[in-house]
Amino acid sequence: MTISATSDVQIDNAEVRVTEWRLEPGSATGHHRHEMDYVIVPVTNSDMTIVAPDGTRSIAQLRVGKSYFRKAGVEHDVLNETGETIVFLEVELKA
């Protein structure tokens, strides 16, 4: 059984929503669709498993100091298949 990742909304105003995500080993976010453009800011160095809607799996390498941007519409599940806790900030850009 997969455990759920935990989230902590730190800022939620008219411009942005900033959420800290923590994925303990064996946890997952659950399949979701991003409704807004977003930036991921890694807090830990880690490798996340990304599962696309068709089941395709890929690895996203998170490196502290190396943020990345994605457009709205991305659909996936994010899993922690490592032995370490994964932590990142998700900054959603509101219209």
PDB file of N, CA and C in Angstrom:
ATOM      1  N   MET A   1       0.836  -1.183   0.000  1.00  0.00           N
ATOM      2  CA  MET A   1       0.000   0.000   0.000  1.00  0.00           C
ATOM      3  C   MET A   1       0.879   1.243   0.000  1.00  0.00           C
ATOM      4  N   THR A   2       0.607   2.169  -0.906  1.00  0.00           N
ATOM      5  CA  THR A   2       1.361   3.403  -1.000  1.00  0.00           C
ATOM      6  C   THR A   2       0.825   4.412   0.005  1.00  0.00           C
ATOM      7  N   ILE A   3       1.730   5.083   0.698  1.00  0.00           N
ATOM      8  CA  ILE A   3       1.309   6.123   1.631  1.00  0.00           C
ATOM      9  C   ILE A   3       1.260   7.459   0.894  1.00  0.00           C
ATOM     10  N   SER A   4       0.471   8.382   1.405  1.00  0.00           N
ATOM     11  CA  SER A   4       0.310   9.677   0.758  1.00  0.00           C
ATOM     12  C   SER A   4       1.433  10.625   1.142  1.00  0.00           C
ATOM     13  N   ALA A   5       1.888  11.387   0.155  1.00  0.00           N
ATOM     14  CA  ALA A   5       2.822  12.468   0.416  1.00  0.00           C
ATOM     15  C   ALA A   5       2.105  13.515   1.262  1.00  0.00           C
ATOM     16  N   THR A   6       2.857  14.341   1.975  1.00  0.00           N
ATOM     17  CA  THR A   6       2.248  15.394   2.780  1.00  0.00           C
ATOM     18  C   THR A   6       2.552  16.756   2.163  1.00  0.00           C
ATOM     19  N   SER A   7       1.617  17.667   2.324  1.00  0.00           N
ATOM     20  CA  SER A   7       1.791  19.008   1.772  1.00  0.00           C
ATOM     21  C   SER A   7       1.458  20.044   2.830  1.00  0.00           C
ATOM     22  N   ASP A   8       2.146  21.183   2.750  1.00  0.00           N
ATOM     23  CA  ASP A   8       1.935  22.296   3.667  1.00  0.00           C
ATOM     24  C   ASP A   8       1.893  23.572   2.829  1.00  0.00           C
ATOM     25  N   VAL A   9       0.699  24.148   2.684  1.00  0.00           N
ATOM     26  CA  VAL A   9       0.563  25.394   1.930  1.00  0.00           C
ATOM     27  C   VAL A   9       1.134  26.520   2.787  1.00  0.00           C
ATOM     28  N   GLN A  10       2.194  27.161   2.280  1.00  0.00           N
ATOM     29  CA  GLN A  10       2.878  28.216   3.025  1.00  0.00           C
ATOM     30  C   GLN A  10       2.386  29.605   2.648  1.00  0.00           C
ATOM     31  N   ILE A  11       2.037  29.794   1.379  1.00  0.00           N
ATOM     32  CA  ILE A  11       1.509  31.078   0.893  1.00  0.00           C
ATOM     33  C   ILE A  11       0.380  30.756  -0.078  1.00  0.00           C
ATOM     34  N   ASP A  12      -0.732  31.474   0.038  1.00  0.00           N
ATOM     35  CA  ASP A  12      -1.826  31.326  -0.919  1.00  0.00           C
ATOM     36  C   ASP A  12      -2.512  32.679  -1.021  1.00  0.00           C
ATOM     37  N   ASN A  13      -2.131  33.428  -2.070  1.00  0.00           N
ATOM     38  CA  ASN A  13      -2.711  34.747  -2.258  1.00  0.00           C
ATOM     39  C   ASN A  13      -3.168  34.894  -3.712  1.00  0.00           C
ATOM     40  N   ALA A  14      -3.453  36.096  -4.139  1.00  0.00           N
ATOM     41  CA  ALA A  14      -3.979  36.320  -5.493  1.00  0.00           C
ATOM     42  C   ALA A  14      -2.958  36.006  -6.580  1.00  0.00           C
ATOM     43  N   GLU A  15      -1.664  36.035  -6.253  1.00  0.00           N
ATOM     44  CA  GLU A  15      -0.624  35.847  -7.262  1.00  0.00           C
ATOM     45  C   GLU A  15      -0.044  34.437  -7.313  1.00  0.00           C
ATOM     46  N   VAL A  16       0.188  33.826  -6.140  1.00  0.00           N
ATOM     47  CA  VAL A  16       0.869  32.525  -6.089  1.00  0.00           C
ATOM     48  C   VAL A  16       0.322  31.649  -4.974  1.00  0.00           C
ATOM     49  N   ARG A  17       0.569  30.356  -5.131  1.00  0.00           N
ATOM     50  CA  ARG A  17       0.385  29.400  -4.034  1.00  0.00           C
ATOM     51  C   ARG A  17       1.715  28.668  -3.900  1.00  0.00           C
ATOM     52  N   VAL A  18       2.290  28.682  -2.702  1.00  0.00           N
ATOM     53  CA  VAL A  18       3.554  27.997  -2.437  1.00  0.00           C
ATOM     54  C   VAL A  18       3.265  26.857  -1.477  1.00  0.00           C
ATOM     55  N   THR A  19       3.593  25.633  -1.918  1.00  0.00           N
ATOM     56  CA  THR A  19       3.330  24.441  -1.115  1.00  0.00           C
ATOM     57  C   THR A  19       4.628  23.666  -0.921  1.00  0.00           C
ATOM     58  N   GLU A  20       4.911  23.307   0.319  1.00  0.00           N
ATOM     59  CA  GLU A  20       6.035  22.403   0.584  1.00  0.00           C
ATOM     60  C   GLU A  20       5.504  20.977   0.521  1.00  0.00           C
ATOM     61  N   TRP A  21       6.150  20.153  -0.302  1.00  0.00           N
ATOM     62  CA  TRP A  21       5.789  18.735  -0.420  1.00  0.00           C
ATOM     63  C   TRP A  21       6.873  17.888   0.225  1.00  0.00           C
ATOM     64  N   ARG A  22       6.441  16.876   0.989  1.00  0.00           N
ATOM     65  CA  ARG A  22       7.339  15.892   1.605  1.00  0.00           C
ATOM     66  C   ARG A  22       6.879  14.513   1.193  1.00  0.00           C
ATOM     67  N   LEU A  23       7.793  13.790   0.585  1.00  0.00           N
ATOM     68  CA  LEU A  23       7.509  12.413   0.179  1.00  0.00           C
ATOM     69  C   LEU A  23       8.455  11.504   0.951  1.00  0.00           C
ATOM     70  N   GLU A  24       7.896  10.806   1.920  1.00  0.00           N
ATOM     71  CA  GLU A  24       8.675   9.820   2.658  1.00  0.00           C
ATOM     72  C   GLU A  24       8.921   8.631   1.733  1.00  0.00           C
ATOM     73  N   PRO A  25       9.916   7.799   2.026  1.00  0.00           N
ATOM     74  CA  PRO A  25      10.129   6.610   1.187  1.00  0.00           C
ATOM     75  C   PRO A  25       8.835   5.804   1.056  1.00  0.00           C
ATOM     76  N   GLY A  26       8.498   5.441  -0.174  1.00  0.00           N
ATOM     77  CA  GLY A  26       7.300   4.653  -0.438  1.00  0.00           C
ATOM     78  C   GLY A  26       6.031   5.474  -0.609  1.00  0.00           C
ATOM     79  N   SER A  27       6.132   6.790  -0.534  1.00  0.00           N
ATOM     80  CA  SER A  27       4.929   7.618  -0.654  1.00  0.00           C
ATOM     81  C   SER A  27       4.748   8.138  -2.078  1.00  0.00           C
ATOM     82  N   ALA A  28       3.547   8.674  -2.338  1.00  0.00           N
ATOM     83  CA  ALA A  28       3.207   9.202  -3.656  1.00  0.00           C
ATOM     84  C   ALA A  28       2.217  10.347  -3.493  1.00  0.00           C
ATOM     85  N   THR A  29       2.195  11.236  -4.486  1.00  0.00           N
ATOM     86  CA  THR A  29       1.245  12.347  -4.458  1.00  0.00           C
ATOM     87  C   THR A  29      -0.145  11.904  -4.885  1.00  0.00           C
ATOM     88  N   GLY A  30      -0.213  10.831  -5.664  1.00  0.00           N
ATOM     89  CA  GLY A  30      -1.470  10.442  -6.294  1.00  0.00           C
ATOM     90  C   GLY A  30      -1.572  11.143  -7.634  1.00  0.00           C
ATOM     91  N   HIS A  31      -2.280  10.518  -8.578  1.00  0.00           N
ATOM     92  CA  HIS A  31      -2.418  11.092  -9.913  1.00  0.00           C
ATOM     93  C   HIS A  31      -3.129  12.443  -9.810  1.00  0.00           C
ATOM     94  N   HIS A  32      -2.571  13.442 -10.490  1.00  0.00           N
ATOM     95  CA  HIS A  32      -3.169  14.774 -10.464  1.00  0.00           C
ATOM     96  C   HIS A  32      -2.823  15.534 -11.737  1.00  0.00           C
ATOM     97  N   ARG A  33      -3.576  16.605 -11.980  1.00  0.00           N
ATOM     98  CA  ARG A  33      -3.366  17.483 -13.136  1.00  0.00           C
ATOM     99  C   ARG A  33      -3.100  18.884 -12.610  1.00  0.00           C
ATOM    100  N   HIS A  34      -2.047  19.506 -13.107  1.00  0.00           N
ATOM    101  CA  HIS A  34      -1.701  20.865 -12.704  1.00  0.00           C
ATOM    102  C   HIS A  34      -2.553  21.864 -13.480  1.00  0.00           C
ATOM    103  N   GLU A  35      -3.338  22.633 -12.765  1.00  0.00           N
ATOM    104  CA  GLU A  35      -4.238  23.606 -13.373  1.00  0.00           C
ATOM    105  C   GLU A  35      -3.567  24.955 -13.616  1.00  0.00           C
ATOM    106  N   MET A  36      -2.372  25.146 -13.069  1.00  0.00           N
ATOM    107  CA  MET A  36      -1.640  26.406 -13.207  1.00  0.00           C
ATOM    108  C   MET A  36      -0.199  26.117 -13.627  1.00  0.00           C
ATOM    109  N   ASP A  37       0.452  27.088 -14.287  1.00  0.00           N
ATOM    110  CA  ASP A  37       1.889  27.004 -14.509  1.00  0.00           C
ATOM    111  C   ASP A  37       2.546  26.915 -13.139  1.00  0.00           C
ATOM    112  N   TYR A  38       3.704  26.231 -13.059  1.00  0.00           N
ATOM    113  CA  TYR A  38       4.342  26.079 -11.753  1.00  0.00           C
ATOM    114  C   TYR A  38       5.859  25.944 -11.863  1.00  0.00           C
ATOM    115  N   VAL A  39       6.506  26.241 -10.747  1.00  0.00           N
ATOM    116  CA  VAL A  39       7.950  26.112 -10.598  1.00  0.00           C
ATOM    117  C   VAL A  39       8.204  25.155  -9.437  1.00  0.00           C
ATOM    118  N   ILE A  40       9.132  24.217  -9.638  1.00  0.00           N
ATOM    119  CA  ILE A  40       9.567  23.317  -8.563  1.00  0.00           C
ATOM    120  C   ILE A  40      10.928  23.793  -8.072  1.00  0.00           C
ATOM    121  N   VAL A  41      11.037  23.976  -6.748  1.00  0.00           N
ATOM    122  CA  VAL A  41      12.281  24.401  -6.109  1.00  0.00           C
ATOM    123  C   VAL A  41      12.726  23.271  -5.171  1.00  0.00           C
ATOM    124  N   PRO A  42      13.739  22.492  -5.559  1.00  0.00           N
ATOM    125  CA  PRO A  42      14.185  21.381  -4.716  1.00  0.00           C
ATOM    126  C   PRO A  42      14.775  21.861  -3.383  1.00  0.00           C
ATOM    127  N   VAL A  43      14.413  21.178  -2.317  1.00  0.00           N
ATOM    128  CA  VAL A  43      14.981  21.426  -0.998  1.00  0.00           C
ATOM    129  C   VAL A  43      15.999  20.342  -0.668  1.00  0.00           C
ATOM    130  N   THR A  44      15.806  19.155  -1.273  1.00  0.00           N
ATOM    131  CA  THR A  44      16.746  18.046  -1.100  1.00  0.00           C
ATOM    132  C   THR A  44      17.205  17.563  -2.474  1.00  0.00           C
ATOM    133  N   ASN A  45      18.382  16.967  -2.506  1.00  0.00           N
ATOM    134  CA  ASN A  45      18.854  16.274  -3.705  1.00  0.00           C
ATOM    135  C   ASN A  45      18.210  14.899  -3.704  1.00  0.00           C
ATOM    136  N   SER A  46      17.509  14.577  -4.765  1.00  0.00           N
ATOM    137  CA  SER A  46      16.832  13.284  -4.818  1.00  0.00           C
ATOM    138  C   SER A  46      16.348  12.984  -6.222  1.00  0.00           C
ATOM    139  N   ASP A  47      15.919  11.755  -6.422  1.00  0.00           N
ATOM    140  CA  ASP A  47      15.362  11.313  -7.697  1.00  0.00           C
ATOM    141  C   ASP A  47      13.924  10.879  -7.463  1.00  0.00           C
ATOM    142  N   MET A  48      12.987  11.554  -8.139  1.00  0.00           N
ATOM    143  CA  MET A  48      11.567  11.219  -8.030  1.00  0.00           C
ATOM    144  C   MET A  48      11.159  10.392  -9.236  1.00  0.00           C
ATOM    145  N   THR A  49      10.289   9.440  -9.020  1.00  0.00           N
ATOM    146  CA  THR A  49       9.715   8.679 -10.126  1.00  0.00           C
ATOM    147  C   THR A  49       8.429   9.375 -10.555  1.00  0.00           C
ATOM    148  N   ILE A  50       8.332   9.667 -11.851  1.00  0.00           N
ATOM    149  CA  ILE A  50       7.156  10.320 -12.418  1.00  0.00           C
ATOM    150  C   ILE A  50       6.415   9.285 -13.258  1.00  0.00           C
ATOM    151  N   VAL A  51       5.115   9.122 -13.011  1.00  0.00           N
ATOM    152  CA  VAL A  51       4.303   8.174 -13.766  1.00  0.00           C
ATOM    153  C   VAL A  51       3.257   8.954 -14.555  1.00  0.00           C
ATOM    154  N   ALA A  52       3.351   8.881 -15.882  1.00  0.00           N
ATOM    155  CA  ALA A  52       2.414   9.566 -16.778  1.00  0.00           C
ATOM    156  C   ALA A  52       1.079   8.815 -16.798  1.00  0.00           C
ATOM    157  N   PRO A  53       0.023   9.460 -17.298  1.00  0.00           N
ATOM    158  CA  PRO A  53      -1.292   8.803 -17.348  1.00  0.00           C
ATOM    159  C   PRO A  53      -1.289   7.467 -18.089  1.00  0.00           C
ATOM    160  N   ASP A  54      -0.396   7.306 -19.076  1.00  0.00           N
ATOM    161  CA  ASP A  54      -0.337   6.042 -19.824  1.00  0.00           C
ATOM    162  C   ASP A  54       0.538   4.990 -19.141  1.00  0.00           C
ATOM    163  N   GLY A  55       1.054   5.318 -17.942  1.00  0.00           N
ATOM    164  CA  GLY A  55       1.882   4.374 -17.189  1.00  0.00           C
ATOM    165  C   GLY A  55       3.371   4.504 -17.448  1.00  0.00           C
ATOM    166  N   THR A  56       3.758   5.343 -18.408  1.00  0.00           N
ATOM    167  CA  THR A  56       5.174   5.567 -18.683  1.00  0.00           C
ATOM    168  C   THR A  56       5.845   6.153 -17.456  1.00  0.00           C
ATOM    169  N   ARG A  57       7.015   5.590 -17.117  1.00  0.00           N
ATOM    170  CA  ARG A  57       7.748   6.042 -15.940  1.00  0.00           C
ATOM    171  C   ARG A  57       9.033   6.747 -16.360  1.00  0.00           C
ATOM    172  N   SER A  58       9.373   7.808 -15.621  1.00  0.00           N
ATOM    173  CA  SER A  58      10.632   8.504 -15.845  1.00  0.00           C
ATOM    174  C   SER A  58      11.161   8.972 -14.491  1.00  0.00           C
ATOM    175  N   ILE A  59      12.406   9.391 -14.476  1.00  0.00           N
ATOM    176  CA  ILE A  59      13.033   9.876 -13.248  1.00  0.00           C
ATOM    177  C   ILE A  59      13.291  11.373 -13.389  1.00  0.00           C
ATOM    178  N   ALA A  60      12.845  12.138 -12.406  1.00  0.00           N
ATOM    179  CA  ALA A  60      13.138  13.572 -12.333  1.00  0.00           C
ATOM    180  C   ALA A  60      14.217  13.752 -11.272  1.00  0.00           C
ATOM    181  N   GLN A  61      15.356  14.263 -11.688  1.00  0.00           N
ATOM    182  CA  GLN A  61      16.453  14.487 -10.758  1.00  0.00           C
ATOM    183  C   GLN A  61      16.302  15.862 -10.119  1.00  0.00           C
ATOM    184  N   LEU A  62      16.092  15.874  -8.819  1.00  0.00           N
ATOM    185  CA  LEU A  62      16.011  17.129  -8.075  1.00  0.00           C
ATOM    186  C   LEU A  62      17.391  17.439  -7.518  1.00  0.00           C
ATOM    187  N   ARG A  63      17.860  18.663  -7.762  1.00  0.00           N
ATOM    188  CA  ARG A  63      19.146  19.101  -7.249  1.00  0.00           C
ATOM    189  C   ARG A  63      18.951  20.472  -6.611  1.00  0.00           C
ATOM    190  N   VAL A  64      19.383  20.614  -5.372  1.00  0.00           N
ATOM    191  CA  VAL A  64      19.250  21.879  -4.655  1.00  0.00           C
ATOM    192  C   VAL A  64      19.875  22.988  -5.496  1.00  0.00           C
ATOM    193  N   GLY A  65      19.146  24.091  -5.649  1.00  0.00           N
ATOM    194  CA  GLY A  65      19.635  25.221  -6.433  1.00  0.00           C
ATOM    195  C   GLY A  65      19.304  25.144  -7.915  1.00  0.00           C
ATOM    196  N   LYS A  66      18.606  24.083  -8.349  1.00  0.00           N
ATOM    197  CA  LYS A  66      18.254  23.886  -9.759  1.00  0.00           C
ATOM    198  C   LYS A  66      16.737  23.768  -9.903  1.00  0.00           C
ATOM    199  N   SER A  67      16.056  24.891  -9.913  1.00  0.00           N
ATOM    200  CA  SER A  67      14.599  24.911 -10.059  1.00  0.00           C
ATOM    201  C   SER A  67      14.214  24.619 -11.499  1.00  0.00           C
ATOM    202  N   TYR A  68      12.960  24.204 -11.712  1.00  0.00           N
ATOM    203  CA  TYR A  68      12.462  24.022 -13.072  1.00  0.00           C
ATOM    204  C   TYR A  68      11.004  24.446 -13.174  1.00  0.00           C
ATOM    205  N   PHE A  69      10.575  24.781 -14.404  1.00  0.00           N
ATOM    206  CA  PHE A  69       9.257  25.330 -14.701  1.00  0.00           C
ATOM    207  C   PHE A  69       8.472  24.367 -15.582  1.00  0.00           C
ATOM    208  N   ARG A  70       7.171  24.265 -15.349  1.00  0.00           N
ATOM    209  CA  ARG A  70       6.272  23.486 -16.208  1.00  0.00           C
ATOM    210  C   ARG A  70       5.002  24.288 -16.453  1.00  0.00           C
ATOM    211  N   LYS A  71       4.425  24.105 -17.629  1.00  0.00           N
ATOM    212  CA  LYS A  71       3.169  24.753 -17.993  1.00  0.00           C
ATOM    213  C   LYS A  71       1.992  23.991 -17.378  1.00  0.00           C
ATOM    214  N   ALA A  72       0.880  24.684 -17.220  1.00  0.00           N
ATOM    215  CA  ALA A  72      -0.357  24.057 -16.750  1.00  0.00           C
ATOM    216  C   ALA A  72      -0.725  22.909 -17.689  1.00  0.00           C
ATOM    217  N   GLY A  73      -1.418  21.925 -17.153  1.00  0.00           N
ATOM    218  CA  GLY A  73      -1.879  20.796 -17.958  1.00  0.00           C
ATOM    219  C   GLY A  73      -1.110  19.512 -17.733  1.00  0.00           C
ATOM    220  N   VAL A  74       0.031  19.592 -17.062  1.00  0.00           N
ATOM    221  CA  VAL A  74       0.816  18.391 -16.781  1.00  0.00           C
ATOM    222  C   VAL A  74      -0.005  17.445 -15.902  1.00  0.00           C
ATOM    223  N   GLU A  75      -0.040  16.168 -16.281  1.00  0.00           N
ATOM    224  CA  GLU A  75      -0.723  15.137 -15.492  1.00  0.00           C
ATOM    225  C   GLU A  75       0.270  14.052 -15.145  1.00  0.00           C
ATOM    226  N   HIS A  76       0.288  13.662 -13.869  1.00  0.00           N
ATOM    227  CA  HIS A  76       1.211  12.610 -13.444  1.00  0.00           C
ATOM    228  C   HIS A  76       0.940  12.202 -12.003  1.00  0.00           C
ATOM    229  N   ASP A  77       1.632  11.161 -11.589  1.00  0.00           N
ATOM    230  CA  ASP A  77       1.760  10.780 -10.187  1.00  0.00           C
ATOM    231  C   ASP A  77       3.242  10.903  -9.891  1.00  0.00           C
ATOM    232  N   VAL A  78       3.585  11.303  -8.678  1.00  0.00           N
ATOM    233  CA  VAL A  78       4.985  11.435  -8.271  1.00  0.00           C
ATOM    234  C   VAL A  78       5.220  10.475  -7.117  1.00  0.00           C
ATOM    235  N   LEU A  79       6.215   9.599  -7.266  1.00  0.00           N
ATOM    236  CA  LEU A  79       6.507   8.575  -6.267  1.00  0.00           C
ATOM    237  C   LEU A  79       7.919   8.734  -5.727  1.00  0.00           C
ATOM    238  N   ASN A  80       8.084   8.360  -4.470  1.00  0.00           N
ATOM    239  CA  ASN A  80       9.414   8.286  -3.873  1.00  0.00           C
ATOM    240  C   ASN A  80       9.766   6.816  -3.737  1.00  0.00           C
ATOM    241  N   GLU A  81      10.617   6.349  -4.639  1.00  0.00           N
ATOM    242  CA  GLU A  81      11.065   4.950  -4.598  1.00  0.00           C
ATOM    243  C   GLU A  81      12.495   4.851  -4.066  1.00  0.00           C
ATOM    244  N   THR A  82      12.935   5.919  -3.374  1.00  0.00           N
ATOM    245  CA  THR A  82      14.267   5.927  -2.775  1.00  0.00           C
ATOM    246  C   THR A  82      14.151   5.607  -1.292  1.00  0.00           C
ATOM    247  N   GLY A  83      15.257   5.598  -0.615  1.00  0.00           N
ATOM    248  CA  GLY A  83      15.277   5.358   0.824  1.00  0.00           C
ATOM    249  C   GLY A  83      15.361   6.637   1.637  1.00  0.00           C
ATOM    250  N   GLU A  84      15.283   7.790   0.965  1.00  0.00           N
ATOM    251  CA  GLU A  84      15.414   9.092   1.618  1.00  0.00           C
ATOM    252  C   GLU A  84      14.137   9.911   1.436  1.00  0.00           C
ATOM    253  N   THR A  85      13.888  10.843   2.344  1.00  0.00           N
ATOM    254  CA  THR A  85      12.755  11.755   2.210  1.00  0.00           C
ATOM    255  C   THR A  85      13.044  12.777   1.114  1.00  0.00           C
ATOM    256  N   ILE A  86      12.070  13.011   0.254  1.00  0.00           N
ATOM    257  CA  ILE A  86      12.163  14.018  -0.808  1.00  0.00           C
ATOM    258  C   ILE A  86      11.361  15.240  -0.366  1.00  0.00           C
ATOM    259  N   VAL A  87      11.984  16.424  -0.477  1.00  0.00           N
ATOM    260  CA  VAL A  87      11.306  17.661  -0.109  1.00  0.00           C
ATOM    261  C   VAL A  87      11.508  18.674  -1.235  1.00  0.00           C
ATOM    262  N   PHE A  88      10.402  19.313  -1.656  1.00  0.00           N
ATOM    263  CA  PHE A  88      10.502  20.383  -2.641  1.00  0.00           C
ATOM    264  C   PHE A  88       9.372  21.381  -2.419  1.00  0.00           C
ATOM    265  N   LEU A  89       9.576  22.598  -2.930  1.00  0.00           N
ATOM    266  CA  LEU A  89       8.542  23.612  -2.939  1.00  0.00           C
ATOM    267  C   LEU A  89       7.921  23.668  -4.320  1.00  0.00           C
ATOM    268  N   GLU A  90       6.603  23.758  -4.362  1.00  0.00           N
ATOM    269  CA  GLU A  90       5.874  23.933  -5.612  1.00  0.00           C
ATOM    270  C   GLU A  90       5.286  25.349  -5.568  1.00  0.00           C
ATOM    271  N   VAL A  91       5.684  26.176  -6.538  1.00  0.00           N
ATOM    272  CA  VAL A  91       5.194  27.554  -6.635  1.00  0.00           C
ATOM    273  C   VAL A  91       4.250  27.616  -7.833  1.00  0.00           C
ATOM    274  N   GLU A  92       2.952  27.704  -7.555  1.00  0.00           N
ATOM    275  CA  GLU A  92       1.948  27.783  -8.614  1.00  0.00           C
ATOM    276  C   GLU A  92       1.673  29.243  -8.928  1.00  0.00           C
ATOM    277  N   LEU A  93       1.693  29.576 -10.222  1.00  0.00           N
ATOM    278  CA  LEU A  93       1.517  30.951 -10.680  1.00  0.00           C
ATOM    279  C   LEU A  93       0.063  31.162 -11.075  1.00  0.00           C
ATOM    280  N   LYS A  94      -0.633  32.000 -10.337  1.00  0.00           N
ATOM    281  CA  LYS A  94      -2.044  32.241 -10.595  1.00  0.00           C
ATOM    282  C   LYS A  94      -2.204  33.306 -11.683  1.00  0.00           C
ATOM    283  N   ALA A  95      -3.266  33.187 -12.475  1.00  0.00           N
ATOM    284  CA  ALA A  95      -3.510  34.162 -13.557  1.00  0.00           C
ATOM    285  C   ALA A  95      -3.914  35.511 -12.991  1.00  0.00           C
TER     286      ALA A  95
END
